[in-house]
Amino acid sequence: MNTSLPAGTLRIEGDIAVLAIQHPPVNALSQVVRETLVKGIALAQAHSAVRAIVLICEGRTFLAGADITEFGKPPQAPSLFEAQDVIELGHKPVIAAIHGTSLGGGFEVALCCHYRVAVPSAKCGLPEVHLGLLPGAGGTQRLPRIVGAAKALDMITGGLHVKAADCLAMGLLDELVPEGQLLAGALAFARKVIDEDRPLRKVRDLDEKMRAARAHPELFADFRKANARKFRGFLAPEYNIRCIEAAVNLPFEQGMQTERKLFLELVAGPQSIAQRYAFFAERQASKIPDVPADTPLVKVAKVGIIGAGTMGGGIAMNFANVGIPVVMVETSQEALDRGLATVRSNYGNTVKRGRLSADAMEKRLDLLTGSLDMQILADCDLVIEAVFEDMAVKKAIFAKLDAIVKPGAVLATNTSALDVNEIASAVSRPEAVVGMHFFSPANVMKLLEVVRGAKTSHTAIATAMDIGKKIGKVAVLSGVCPGFIGNRILRARSLQAQAMLMEGCMPWDIDRVLYDFGMPMGPFAMSDLAGLDLGWSAATSQSATIRDVLCEKGRRGQKTGAGYYDYDAARQAQPSEVTRGIITDFMQRSGHSRREISDTEILERCLFAMVNEACDILAEGIALRASDIDVVWVNGYGWPVYRGGPMHYADTLGRATIAAKLKAYGPLMGAHFKISPTLENAQ
Ligand code: 3HC
């Protein structure tokens, strides 16, 4: 018997009912899915022949969570709780059959099922924390009852997607069934449940692990302390912890009430609104209106990288990590050996930290080769140039590539600021040239700016965006301008920060304000980390800027033990009297006098200058949409995701408010500064 439902079907074969949900793309728990669950399970319960029910999903995944687009809107019946109760409190066993990802509300539904089976490739988790939320459908109460409080804390506050084998080991799954045979496996499991007359197991009734946790109340304080740095600024991790504490200390129903109260608070709060915005912004960024989704791609089976320095090596690791062979080209054996050794040592550190097996490391290293001969790049599908920022050198390299690399390949430059059109002018096939701007450390940072030149083809853009996703990056399209999206905005902030040094601020005053706002570090700590001598030359330096003087004195950043800050043996930054002296001296020589600058002024001048630049970037069409700018700053520069990004932040304050403030700062913003027409005209 087959019954059609709003988002799926109920099929009854003998004594087993199969409720199959179909709600593309990811079977999110929208109203129709909840309705389908309630109706389908109720029908199966009511059918006299049925003795067990299998809940399975069509398409690429099991239920991937609540429908995030419904948050903040009036609730539509039936609620997720109703759907869960129909399953958990019903009188027939329900078996969740999981493939793809069972996440958030989706996993919370599975936890209400009496049994769970999955294919080995499946992953389960409660990732709500990444949306500034907590699992609000019993996840914080049921998960700890299976895995214990300590594991639940890690899994829930980390929002981890846990592999099926690990879920099985923790008791979250009852059985793994062969890959590709989920339905057959789930039916066989249901047969066992019927034949062995297994009980209607309810996670809510388990108490053993909660009792064990009650004997160690210090667990929570220790966890908070150990993760204080990681959770800095975020509200959701603390709320998740409180819910797990409630699971340990309160009866199930009361724990559920705590969870509900805290969930409602988070879902309406600014942090979750910003993080949900960031979730969709990231997905939007992959869509380029004039490059159709079915644009033919270059199949990237082999990658060439020119330059085995820090950037080149980091970029190479991304490809080796996903099984794509990479050849790195250098100009000297010494540089090549050094580059390959650095990659090996980076992998070695990951192995030491237990995040990669020695075997996997060797497999990745086997994919990495080096050469001094550019001819080796002839059969590469994608070549990425990652040498230092010198236009003449880059053009010479591209001219050579043009003669060597097979037709159809994508030729990319990792430049962080130079004109991609000028680089493309060095080749006979400018349509193949695209910018792929990675961020340092390139094997870690999520952002990839894909830079579109005037002649870049749809195929080159689509290939760069696609391969970016394959290597785990968040790719954002940028047009050509100095610094592209990210560094151009960074420069606007740096100009304000530098200007405030001449008005009476010290570097650590400015850094502290931006750190407290939620940035990982301020502009001066960042310069010290990158090295103050990047782009500085001893031969031409004339003590014209504070940086010049610092570099001339050998204070070139963390690597020399001193820069804007002094560094101790553990690389801890301390405010520096030497730097204070240099700044004071500069102020006196240039006739500047000191004034008190409030933290508010520091913050507003830095951030509003960024917003202003971002508005120009948008108006010029360098960024496709405001949210792309936010994706760049969240993923490439550590803008706190709970504040959405500079453009989202601007919208929360009101663009007209920002324009008014910028006008009030007037000449302080600098002679170069002009209010963006977008802000000027904001109502
Ligand atoms: N709600 C609404 N839309 C969703 C969604 C969700 N939970 N999850 C994914 N989508 C949409 C995406 O926006 C995207 O839409 P688009 O095609 O229009 O851009 C489409 O589904 C496909 O998503 P991805 O591009 O991300 O597809 P992938 O295959 O790369 O990844 C995924 C699939 C791993 C499921 C990923 O989409 C994901 O992580 N989704 C969010 C999972 C999640 O956070 N679940 C918890 C939700 S909150 C919750 O459940 C609260 C509860 O506790 C009460």
CSV table of N, CA, C and O in Angstrom, one decimal, residues 47 96 119 137 145 187 194 214 244 251 309 314 316 335 343 382 488 497 500 521 531 546 558 571 617 622 668 681:
chain,number,residue,atom,x,y,z
A,47,HIS,N,-2.3,1.6,11.3
A,47,HIS,CA,-2.5,0.4,10.5
A,47,HIS,C,-2.3,-0.9,11.3
A,47,HIS,O,-1.2,-1.1,11.8
A,96,ALA,N,15.2,5.1,12.6
A,96,ALA,CA,15.7,6.1,11.7
A,96,ALA,C,16.8,5.5,10.8
A,96,ALA,O,17.7,4.8,11.3
A,119,VAL,N,24.4,4.4,7.1
A,119,VAL,CA,25.5,3.9,6.2
A,119,VAL,C,26.8,4.5,6.7
A,119,VAL,O,26.8,5.6,7.4
A,137,ALA,N,15.3,21.2,20.0
A,137,ALA,CA,14.2,20.2,20.0
A,137,ALA,C,14.7,19.0,20.8
A,137,ALA,O,14.6,17.8,20.3
A,145,ARG,N,22.4,12.1,27.4
A,145,ARG,CA,21.9,10.9,28.1
A,145,ARG,C,22.5,9.6,27.4
A,145,ARG,O,22.6,8.6,28.0
A,187,LEU,N,15.4,-2.3,6.7
A,187,LEU,CA,14.3,-3.2,6.8
A,187,LEU,C,14.8,-4.5,7.6
A,187,LEU,O,14.0,-5.0,8.4
A,194,ILE,N,11.3,-6.6,15.3
A,194,ILE,CA,10.0,-7.3,15.4
A,194,ILE,C,10.1,-8.7,16.0
A,194,ILE,O,9.5,-9.1,16.9
A,214,ARG,N,26.7,13.9,37.6
A,214,ARG,CA,26.3,14.6,38.9
A,214,ARG,C,27.4,14.4,39.9
A,214,ARG,O,27.6,15.3,40.8
A,244,ILE,N,23.1,21.7,28.9
A,244,ILE,CA,23.7,20.3,29.3
A,244,ILE,C,23.8,20.2,30.8
A,244,ILE,O,23.5,19.1,31.3
A,251,PRO,N,15.2,16.9,36.1
A,251,PRO,CA,14.4,15.8,35.4
A,251,PRO,C,14.2,16.2,34.0
A,251,PRO,O,14.3,17.4,33.6
A,309,GLY,N,57.3,29.1,-1.7
A,309,GLY,CA,57.4,29.8,-0.4
A,309,GLY,C,56.3,29.5,0.5
A,309,GLY,O,55.5,28.5,0.3
A,314,GLY,N,51.6,26.4,1.2
A,314,GLY,CA,50.2,26.3,1.8
A,314,GLY,C,49.2,26.0,0.8
A,314,GLY,O,48.3,25.2,1.0
A,316,ALA,N,49.6,24.5,-2.1
A,316,ALA,CA,49.8,23.1,-2.5
A,316,ALA,C,49.1,22.1,-1.6
A,316,ALA,O,48.4,21.2,-2.0
A,335,ALA,N,65.6,26.5,-2.6
A,335,ALA,CA,64.3,27.0,-2.3
A,335,ALA,C,63.2,25.9,-2.4
A,335,ALA,O,62.3,25.9,-1.6
A,343,VAL,N,56.3,22.0,4.0
A,343,VAL,CA,55.1,21.3,3.9
A,343,VAL,C,55.1,20.1,4.8
A,343,VAL,O,54.1,19.8,5.5
A,382,LEU,N,45.4,23.4,-14.0
A,382,LEU,CA,45.3,24.6,-13.3
A,382,LEU,C,46.7,25.0,-12.8
A,382,LEU,O,47.4,24.1,-12.2
A,488,ARG,N,41.5,46.0,0.3
A,488,ARG,CA,41.1,47.4,0.1
A,488,ARG,C,40.4,48.0,1.3
A,488,ARG,O,40.7,49.1,1.8
A,497,ALA,N,43.8,54.0,11.6
A,497,ALA,CA,44.6,53.6,12.8
A,497,ALA,C,45.9,54.4,12.8
A,497,ALA,O,46.3,54.9,13.9
A,500,MET,N,45.3,58.0,13.9
A,500,MET,CA,45.1,58.2,15.3
A,500,MET,C,46.4,58.1,16.1
A,500,MET,O,46.4,58.6,17.2
A,521,MET,N,42.7,40.1,16.4
A,521,MET,CA,43.8,41.0,16.8
A,521,MET,C,43.6,42.4,16.1
A,521,MET,O,42.8,42.5,15.1
A,531,GLY,N,55.0,40.8,9.8
A,531,GLY,CA,56.4,41.3,9.5
A,531,GLY,C,56.3,42.7,9.0
A,531,GLY,O,55.7,43.0,8.0
A,546,ILE,N,56.5,55.9,10.8
A,546,ILE,CA,56.8,55.2,12.0
A,546,ILE,C,57.3,53.8,11.7
A,546,ILE,O,58.3,53.3,12.3
A,558,GLN,N,57.1,40.3,15.1
A,558,GLN,CA,57.3,39.2,16.1
A,558,GLN,C,58.6,38.4,15.8
A,558,GLN,O,59.2,38.0,16.7
A,571,ARG,N,56.5,34.9,23.0
A,571,ARG,CA,55.8,35.7,22.0
A,571,ARG,C,54.6,36.4,22.5
A,571,ARG,O,53.7,36.7,21.8
A,617,ILE,N,33.1,49.9,-2.9
A,617,ILE,CA,33.4,48.6,-3.5
A,617,ILE,C,32.1,48.1,-4.2
A,617,ILE,O,32.1,47.6,-5.3
A,622,ILE,N,32.7,46.0,-7.8
A,622,ILE,CA,33.8,45.1,-7.5
A,622,ILE,C,33.3,43.9,-6.7
A,622,ILE,O,33.8,42.8,-6.9
A,668,LEU,N,39.1,65.0,10.5
A,668,LEU,CA,39.9,64.0,11.2
A,668,LEU,C,40.1,62.8,10.3
A,668,LEU,O,41.1,62.0,10.4
A,681,ASN,N,23.7,59.2,0.6
A,681,ASN,CA,22.3,59.2,0.2
A,681,ASN,C,21.4,58.3,1.1
A,681,ASN,O,20.2,58.2,0.9
